[in-house]
Amino acid sequence: MSAKIPSSEITPKHAYLTRRDFMKAAGLAAGGAILAACATPPAPTPAPSNPQSGKTDERGDPANTYEDITNYNNYYEFTTDKEGVARLSQNFPTDPWQVEVTGMVRNPGTFGLEDLIKAHPPQERIYRLRCVEAWSMVIPWQGFPLASLLRAVEPTSAAKYVRFQSIYQPQNMPGQKEPWYPWPYQEGLRLDEAMHDLTLLATGLYGGELPAQSGGGIRLVVPWKYGFKSIKAIVKIELTDQQPQTLWNEIAPHEYGFYANVNPAVDHPRWSQATERRIGEFSRRDTLLFNGYAEEVSHLYADMDLTQNY
Ligand code: MTE
């Protein structure tokens, strides 16, 4: 693969529906969604979500609505207010978008989003997303396995980890003007976790483009780990032989480990992880080991004590 795919090869982006048209097309009522507050500390009982799309995950759980998914977000580069991210990010430029892939690879390069989509055609993946704060959603992403990109850039035999870095753009991201976070946001995976077929680079949501508040241009989705591992607005992917530093681990190492696998038996130091609030539901659910993906991923951790490697 060439180091840089020429922009002349960019495919015309398919005509996305505007959000309102999309909502109509999907038969969803615009507005009317009353969003649940984060369940920690316990919040008042939320109203149910607005009408569902008919999409479900593999367990039969209904997908949250587009309104839910795009109006209740964790995105500290904009604000710590989950219901304020959509407004503050509405003019954030996600197109054009480029990702640099570098470090211990044979074919490093900088790739435009359209070129990535052309080389790795997106597929729909309906995943549960479980935030470390004990709320969850079911989200229909479009994306491609990170493994597909990694195979193309060919990690060298020395590479053991993948480091991800979000965009740093304080002029457009008011939260990055706050000095108390070590920007840019960064995350990491072990190489075998990164190569797992469930690990997705998401480029779309509900059949449309990936809105800024959901991590557009492109984000990671690692469904068996707490949501903070699913880093948004990625501009750099680096193969390395060192375990990467991560933003939350740097701030609070005893609260947010490198692995961050969803585990009902390992509590956060300040709250229980045994149950969770699915946004749009009345009562709490039991948290599932590896967020319900144990069959697919538990072999990755066969030799590890998950209470120590949290
Ligand atoms: N990525 C960046 N760059 N900045 C963030 O603040 N928050 C994380 C993760 N990725 C975050 C991020 C957290 S804590 C969660 S739970 C998920 O994004 C939330 O994703 P969502 O807003 O699409 O539901």
CSV table of C-alpha atoms and ligand atoms in Angstrom, one decimal:
chain,number,residue,atom,x,y,z
A,1,MET,CA,0.0,0.0,0.0
A,2,SER,CA,1.3,3.4,-0.8
A,3,ALA,CA,2.1,5.7,2.1
A,4,LYS,CA,-0.5,8.2,1.1
A,5,ILE,CA,-3.6,7.5,-1.0
A,6,PRO,CA,-4.0,10.4,-3.4
A,7,SER,CA,-7.1,12.5,-2.9
A,8,SER,CA,-8.0,12.0,-6.5
A,9,GLU,CA,-9.1,8.5,-5.5
A,10,ILE,CA,-11.7,9.9,-3.1
A,11,THR,CA,-15.1,8.4,-3.9
A,12,PRO,CA,-17.9,10.8,-4.0
A,13,LYS,CA,-19.5,10.5,-0.6
A,14,HIS,CA,-22.9,9.0,-0.9
A,15,ALA,CA,-25.8,11.4,-0.3
A,16,TYR,CA,-26.6,11.3,3.3
A,17,LEU,CA,-30.1,12.2,4.5
A,18,THR,CA,-30.3,15.2,6.6
A,19,ARG,CA,-31.0,14.3,10.2
A,20,ARG,CA,-34.7,15.4,10.0
A,21,ASP,CA,-35.2,13.5,6.8
A,22,PHE,CA,-33.5,10.5,8.3
A,23,MET,CA,-35.7,10.6,11.4
A,24,LYS,CA,-38.8,10.8,9.1
A,25,ALA,CA,-37.5,8.0,6.9
A,26,ALA,CA,-36.8,5.8,9.9
A,27,GLY,CA,-40.3,6.5,11.2
A,28,LEU,CA,-39.0,8.1,14.4
A,29,ALA,CA,-40.8,10.9,16.1
A,30,ALA,CA,-38.5,13.9,16.4
A,31,GLY,CA,-38.3,15.3,19.9
A,32,GLY,CA,-40.1,13.9,22.8
A,33,ALA,CA,-37.2,12.0,24.2
A,34,ILE,CA,-36.6,12.6,27.9
A,35,LEU,CA,-33.1,11.4,28.7
A,36,ALA,CA,-32.2,9.6,31.8
A,37,ALA,CA,-29.6,11.2,33.9
A,38,CYS,CA,-26.5,9.2,34.7
A,39,ALA,CA,-27.3,6.6,37.3
A,40,THR,CA,-24.4,7.5,39.6
A,41,PRO,CA,-25.7,8.9,42.0
A,42,PRO,CA,-29.1,7.3,41.4
A,43,ALA,CA,-31.3,9.4,39.3
A,44,PRO,CA,-35.1,9.8,39.2
A,45,THR,CA,-36.9,7.2,37.1
A,46,PRO,CA,-36.5,8.2,33.4
A,47,ALA,CA,-39.3,8.3,30.9
A,48,PRO,CA,-39.1,5.6,28.2
A,49,SER,CA,-37.3,6.5,25.0
A,50,ASN,CA,-39.1,7.7,21.9
A,51,PRO,CA,-40.3,5.1,19.4
A,52,GLN,CA,-37.7,2.4,18.5
A,53,SER,CA,-36.3,1.7,15.1
A,54,GLY,CA,-36.9,-2.1,15.2
A,55,LYS,CA,-33.2,-2.7,15.3
A,56,THR,CA,-31.9,-5.0,18.1
A,57,ASP,CA,-28.6,-6.3,19.2
A,58,GLU,CA,-27.8,-10.1,19.1
A,59,ARG,CA,-29.4,-10.5,22.5
A,60,GLY,CA,-32.7,-9.0,21.3
A,61,ASP,CA,-32.2,-5.7,23.2
A,62,PRO,CA,-33.7,-2.8,21.2
A,63,ALA,CA,-31.4,-0.1,19.9
A,64,ASN,CA,-31.6,3.2,21.6
A,65,THR,CA,-33.1,6.0,19.4
A,66,TYR,CA,-31.0,8.3,17.4
A,67,GLU,CA,-32.2,11.1,19.7
A,68,ASP,CA,-30.9,9.3,22.8
A,69,ILE,CA,-27.6,8.4,21.3
A,70,THR,CA,-26.8,11.9,20.0
A,71,ASN,CA,-28.1,13.9,23.0
A,72,TYR,CA,-26.5,12.1,25.9
A,73,ASN,CA,-22.8,12.0,25.3
A,74,ASN,CA,-19.5,11.9,27.2
A,75,TYR,CA,-17.1,14.2,25.3
A,76,TYR,CA,-14.9,16.2,27.7
A,77,GLU,CA,-13.2,18.2,24.9
A,78,PHE,CA,-16.6,20.0,24.6
A,79,THR,CA,-18.1,19.9,28.1
A,80,THR,CA,-18.7,17.6,31.1
A,81,ASP,CA,-22.4,18.2,30.6
A,82,LYS,CA,-23.7,15.1,28.7
A,83,GLU,CA,-26.7,16.9,27.5
A,84,GLY,CA,-24.7,19.9,26.3
A,85,VAL,CA,-22.3,18.1,24.0
A,86,ALA,CA,-24.7,18.1,21.0
A,87,ARG,CA,-25.1,21.9,21.0
A,88,LEU,CA,-21.4,22.7,21.6
A,89,SER,CA,-20.2,20.3,18.9
A,90,GLN,CA,-22.7,21.2,16.2
A,91,ASN,CA,-20.2,23.3,14.2
A,92,PHE,CA,-17.2,21.1,14.8
A,93,PRO,CA,-15.7,20.3,11.4
A,94,THR,CA,-15.6,16.5,10.8
A,95,ASP,CA,-15.0,16.7,7.0
A,96,PRO,CA,-12.4,16.4,5.7
A,97,TRP,CA,-10.8,14.1,8.2
A,98,GLN,CA,-7.4,12.4,8.2
A,99,VAL,CA,-5.8,9.7,10.4
A,100,GLU,CA,-2.1,9.1,10.6
A,101,VAL,CA,-1.0,5.5,11.2
A,102,THR,CA,2.5,5.3,12.4
A,103,GLY,CA,5.1,3.6,14.6
A,104,MET,CA,6.0,-0.1,14.3
A,105,VAL,CA,4.4,-0.7,10.9
A,106,ARG,CA,5.8,-1.5,7.5
A,107,ASN,CA,3.4,0.8,5.6
A,108,PRO,CA,2.9,4.0,7.6
A,109,GLY,CA,0.7,6.6,6.1
A,110,THR,CA,-1.9,9.4,6.5
A,111,PHE,CA,-5.3,8.3,5.2
A,112,GLY,CA,-8.4,10.4,4.4
A,113,LEU,CA,-11.6,9.1,5.8
A,114,GLU,CA,-13.2,8.6,2.4
A,115,ASP,CA,-10.2,6.5,1.4
A,116,LEU,CA,-10.4,4.4,4.5
A,117,ILE,CA,-14.1,3.8,3.8
A,118,LYS,CA,-13.3,2.9,0.2
A,119,ALA,CA,-10.6,0.4,1.3
A,120,HIS,CA,-12.5,-1.0,4.2
A,121,PRO,CA,-16.2,-1.0,3.4
A,122,PRO,CA,-18.3,-0.2,6.5
A,123,GLN,CA,-20.7,-2.8,7.8
A,124,GLU,CA,-23.5,-2.4,10.5
A,125,ARG,CA,-22.6,-3.5,14.0
A,126,ILE,CA,-25.2,-3.1,16.7
A,127,TYR,CA,-23.3,-3.0,20.0
A,128,ARG,CA,-24.0,-2.4,23.7
A,129,LEU,CA,-22.0,0.5,25.0
A,130,ARG,CA,-21.5,0.4,28.8
A,131,CYS,CA,-20.1,3.5,30.4
A,132,VAL,CA,-18.0,3.2,33.5
A,133,GLU,CA,-20.5,5.5,35.2
A,134,ALA,CA,-23.0,2.6,35.1
A,135,TRP,CA,-25.3,3.6,32.3
A,136,SER,CA,-25.6,1.9,28.9
A,137,MET,CA,-27.1,2.1,25.4
A,138,VAL,CA,-27.5,-0.1,22.4
A,139,ILE,CA,-26.0,1.6,19.3
A,140,PRO,CA,-26.2,0.8,15.6
A,141,TRP,CA,-22.8,1.8,14.2
A,142,GLN,CA,-21.4,1.6,10.7
A,143,GLY,CA,-17.7,0.8,10.7
A,144,PHE,CA,-15.0,-1.6,9.8
A,145,PRO,CA,-12.8,-3.8,12.0
A,146,LEU,CA,-9.6,-2.1,13.2
A,147,ALA,CA,-7.9,-5.3,12.2
A,148,SER,CA,-8.6,-4.6,8.6
A,149,LEU,CA,-6.6,-1.4,8.7
A,150,LEU,CA,-3.9,-2.9,10.9
A,151,ARG,CA,-3.5,-5.8,8.4
A,152,ALA,CA,-3.0,-3.2,5.6
A,153,VAL,CA,-0.3,-1.3,7.4
A,154,GLU,CA,1.4,-4.5,8.6
A,155,PRO,CA,2.6,-4.2,12.2
A,156,THR,CA,6.2,-5.4,12.7
A,157,SER,CA,6.9,-8.3,15.0
A,158,ALA,CA,8.1,-5.8,17.7
A,159,ALA,CA,4.6,-4.1,17.9
A,160,LYS,CA,2.7,-5.1,21.1
A,161,TYR,CA,0.2,-2.3,21.7
A,162,VAL,CA,-1.8,0.2,19.7
A,163,ARG,CA,-2.0,3.8,20.9
A,164,PHE,CA,-4.8,6.1,19.8
A,165,GLN,CA,-4.9,9.9,20.0
A,166,SER,CA,-7.9,12.3,19.6
A,167,ILE,CA,-7.8,15.6,17.8
A,168,TYR,CA,-6.4,18.6,19.7
A,169,GLN,CA,-8.3,21.7,18.5
A,170,PRO,CA,-9.0,24.1,21.4
A,171,GLN,CA,-10.3,26.8,19.1
A,172,ASN,CA,-13.3,24.5,18.3
A,173,MET,CA,-13.3,22.4,21.5
A,174,PRO,CA,-14.1,24.6,24.5
A,175,GLY,CA,-13.3,21.9,27.0
A,176,GLN,CA,-9.7,21.7,25.8
A,177,LYS,CA,-9.2,25.2,27.2
A,178,GLU,CA,-9.7,23.7,30.7
A,179,PRO,CA,-6.2,23.1,32.0
A,180,TRP,CA,-7.0,20.2,34.3
A,181,TYR,CA,-7.2,17.4,31.7
A,182,PRO,CA,-4.0,16.2,29.9
A,183,TRP,CA,-5.1,16.8,26.3
A,184,PRO,CA,-5.2,15.4,23.8
A,185,TYR,CA,-7.3,12.4,24.9
A,186,GLN,CA,-5.4,9.2,24.4
A,187,GLU,CA,-6.2,5.5,24.8
A,188,GLY,CA,-4.6,2.2,24.1
A,189,LEU,CA,-5.2,-1.5,23.4
A,190,ARG,CA,-3.0,-4.6,23.5
A,191,LEU,CA,-2.4,-5.7,19.9
A,192,ASP,CA,-4.5,-8.9,20.2
A,193,GLU,CA,-7.4,-6.8,21.6
A,194,ALA,CA,-7.0,-4.4,18.7
A,195,MET,CA,-7.0,-7.3,16.2
A,196,HIS,CA,-10.2,-8.8,17.6
A,197,ASP,CA,-13.0,-8.8,15.1
A,198,LEU,CA,-15.4,-7.0,17.5
A,199,THR,CA,-13.0,-4.0,17.7
A,200,LEU,CA,-14.5,-1.4,15.4
A,201,LEU,CA,-13.5,1.9,13.8
A,202,ALA,CA,-16.9,3.5,13.5
A,203,THR,CA,-17.6,5.9,10.7
A,204,GLY,CA,-21.4,6.1,10.8
A,205,LEU,CA,-24.4,5.9,13.0
A,206,TYR,CA,-27.9,4.7,12.2
A,207,GLY,CA,-27.0,4.5,8.5
A,208,GLY,CA,-25.9,8.2,8.3
A,209,GLU,CA,-22.6,9.9,8.9
A,210,LEU,CA,-21.0,9.9,12.4
A,211,PRO,CA,-22.1,13.1,14.1
A,212,ALA,CA,-19.5,15.2,15.9
A,213,GLN,CA,-20.9,14.4,19.3
A,214,SER,CA,-20.6,10.7,18.6
A,215,GLY,CA,-16.9,10.9,17.7
A,216,GLY,CA,-16.9,11.9,14.0
A,217,GLY,CA,-14.8,11.9,11.8
A,218,ILE,CA,-13.8,8.4,13.1
A,219,ARG,CA,-13.9,6.7,16.5
A,220,LEU,CA,-13.0,3.4,18.2
A,221,VAL,CA,-15.7,1.1,19.6
A,222,VAL,CA,-14.5,-1.7,21.9
A,223,PRO,CA,-17.9,-3.1,23.1
A,224,TRP,CA,-16.6,-5.4,25.9
A,225,LYS,CA,-14.8,-2.5,27.7
A,226,TYR,CA,-16.0,0.5,29.5
A,227,GLY,CA,-16.9,3.3,27.2
A,228,PHE,CA,-13.9,5.5,28.0
A,229,LYS,CA,-11.8,3.1,25.9
A,230,SER,CA,-13.9,3.9,22.8
A,231,ILE,CA,-11.9,7.1,21.9
A,232,LYS,CA,-13.6,9.7,19.7
A,233,ALA,CA,-12.3,11.9,16.9
A,234,ILE,CA,-9.1,9.8,16.2
A,235,VAL,CA,-6.3,11.5,14.3
A,236,LYS,CA,-3.4,9.2,15.2
A,237,ILE,CA,-2.9,5.5,15.6
A,238,GLU,CA,0.5,4.3,16.6
A,239,LEU,CA,1.9,0.8,16.9
A,240,THR,CA,4.3,0.5,19.8
A,241,ASP,CA,6.1,-2.0,22.1
A,242,GLN,CA,5.2,0.0,25.2
A,243,GLN,CA,1.8,0.0,27.0
A,244,PRO,CA,0.4,3.4,26.1
A,245,GLN,CA,-0.5,6.0,28.7
A,246,THR,CA,-4.2,6.7,28.7
A,247,LEU,CA,-6.0,10.0,29.7
A,248,TRP,CA,-8.2,8.5,32.5
A,249,ASN,CA,-5.4,6.3,33.9
A,250,GLU,CA,-3.1,9.3,34.1
A,251,ILE,CA,-5.7,11.4,36.0
A,252,ALA,CA,-6.9,8.6,38.4
A,253,PRO,CA,-4.9,5.4,38.1
A,254,HIS,CA,-6.7,3.6,40.9
A,255,GLU,CA,-10.1,4.2,39.3
A,256,TYR,CA,-9.5,3.7,35.6
A,257,GLY,CA,-7.2,0.8,34.6
A,258,PHE,CA,-5.6,0.1,31.3
A,259,TYR,CA,-7.8,-2.9,30.6
A,260,ALA,CA,-11.2,-1.5,31.7
A,261,ASN,CA,-13.1,-4.7,30.9
A,262,VAL,CA,-16.8,-4.5,31.9
A,263,ASN,CA,-17.0,-6.7,35.0
A,264,PRO,CA,-19.9,-6.8,37.5
A,265,ALA,CA,-17.6,-8.3,40.1
A,266,VAL,CA,-15.0,-5.5,40.2
A,267,ASP,CA,-16.5,-2.3,41.6
A,268,HIS,CA,-15.3,1.1,40.8
A,269,PRO,CA,-13.8,2.5,44.1
A,270,ARG,CA,-16.7,4.9,44.4
A,271,TRP,CA,-19.6,2.9,43.1
A,272,SER,CA,-20.9,-0.6,42.3
A,273,GLN,CA,-20.6,-2.1,38.8
A,274,ALA,CA,-23.0,-4.9,39.5
A,275,THR,CA,-26.0,-3.2,37.8
A,276,GLU,CA,-26.5,-0.5,35.2
A,277,ARG,CA,-29.2,1.8,33.9
A,278,ARG,CA,-30.0,1.2,30.2
A,279,ILE,CA,-30.9,4.7,28.9
A,280,GLY,CA,-34.7,4.7,28.3
A,281,GLU,CA,-35.6,1.9,30.7
A,282,PHE,CA,-37.3,2.1,34.0
A,283,SER,CA,-35.4,-0.4,36.1
A,284,ARG,CA,-31.8,-1.4,36.4
A,285,ARG,CA,-30.3,-4.4,34.7
A,286,ASP,CA,-27.6,-6.7,35.8
A,287,THR,CA,-24.2,-5.8,34.3
A,288,LEU,CA,-22.8,-8.7,32.1
A,289,LEU,CA,-19.2,-9.9,32.3
A,290,PHE,CA,-17.4,-8.4,29.3
A,291,ASN,CA,-20.7,-6.5,28.6
A,292,GLY,CA,-22.2,-9.8,27.3
A,293,TYR,CA,-19.3,-10.6,24.9
A,294,ALA,CA,-17.6,-13.1,27.2
A,295,GLU,CA,-17.8,-15.9,24.7
A,296,GLU,CA,-16.0,-13.9,22.1
A,297,VAL,CA,-13.3,-12.3,24.2
A,298,SER,CA,-12.7,-14.1,27.5
A,299,HIS,CA,-9.8,-16.2,26.0
A,300,LEU,CA,-7.8,-12.9,25.6
A,301,TYR,CA,-7.6,-12.8,29.4
A,302,ALA,CA,-7.3,-16.5,30.3
A,303,ASP,CA,-4.0,-16.0,32.2
A,304,MET,CA,-4.9,-12.8,33.9
A,305,ASP,CA,-6.4,-11.9,37.3
A,306,LEU,CA,-9.1,-9.5,36.3
A,307,THR,CA,-9.4,-8.0,39.8
A,308,GLN,CA,-5.8,-6.8,39.6
A,309,ASN,CA,-5.8,-5.9,35.9
A,310,TYR,CA,-8.9,-3.8,36.1
B,1,MTE,N1,-13.3,10.2,23.5
B,1,MTE,C1,-12.9,11.5,23.6
B,1,MTE,N2,-12.0,12.0,22.7
B,1,MTE,N3,-13.3,12.3,24.6
B,1,MTE,C2,-14.1,11.8,25.6
B,1,MTE,O1,-14.4,12.6,26.5
B,1,MTE,N4,-15.5,10.0,26.5
B,1,MTE,C3,-15.5,8.5,26.5
B,1,MTE,C4,-15.6,7.9,25.2
B,1,MTE,N5,-14.7,8.5,24.2
B,1,MTE,C5,-14.6,10.5,25.5
B,1,MTE,C6,-14.2,9.7,24.4
B,1,MTE,C7,-16.5,8.0,27.4
B,1,MTE,S1,-16.3,8.2,29.1
B,1,MTE,C8,-17.6,7.3,26.9
B,1,MTE,S2,-18.8,6.6,28.0
B,1,MTE,C9,-17.9,7.3,25.5
B,1,MTE,O2,-16.9,8.0,24.7
B,1,MTE,C10,-19.3,7.8,25.2
B,1,MTE,O3,-19.6,7.7,23.8
B,1,MTE,P1,-21.0,8.3,23.3
B,1,MTE,O4,-21.0,9.8,23.8
B,1,MTE,O5,-21.0,8.2,21.8
B,1,MTE,O6,-22.1,7.5,24.0
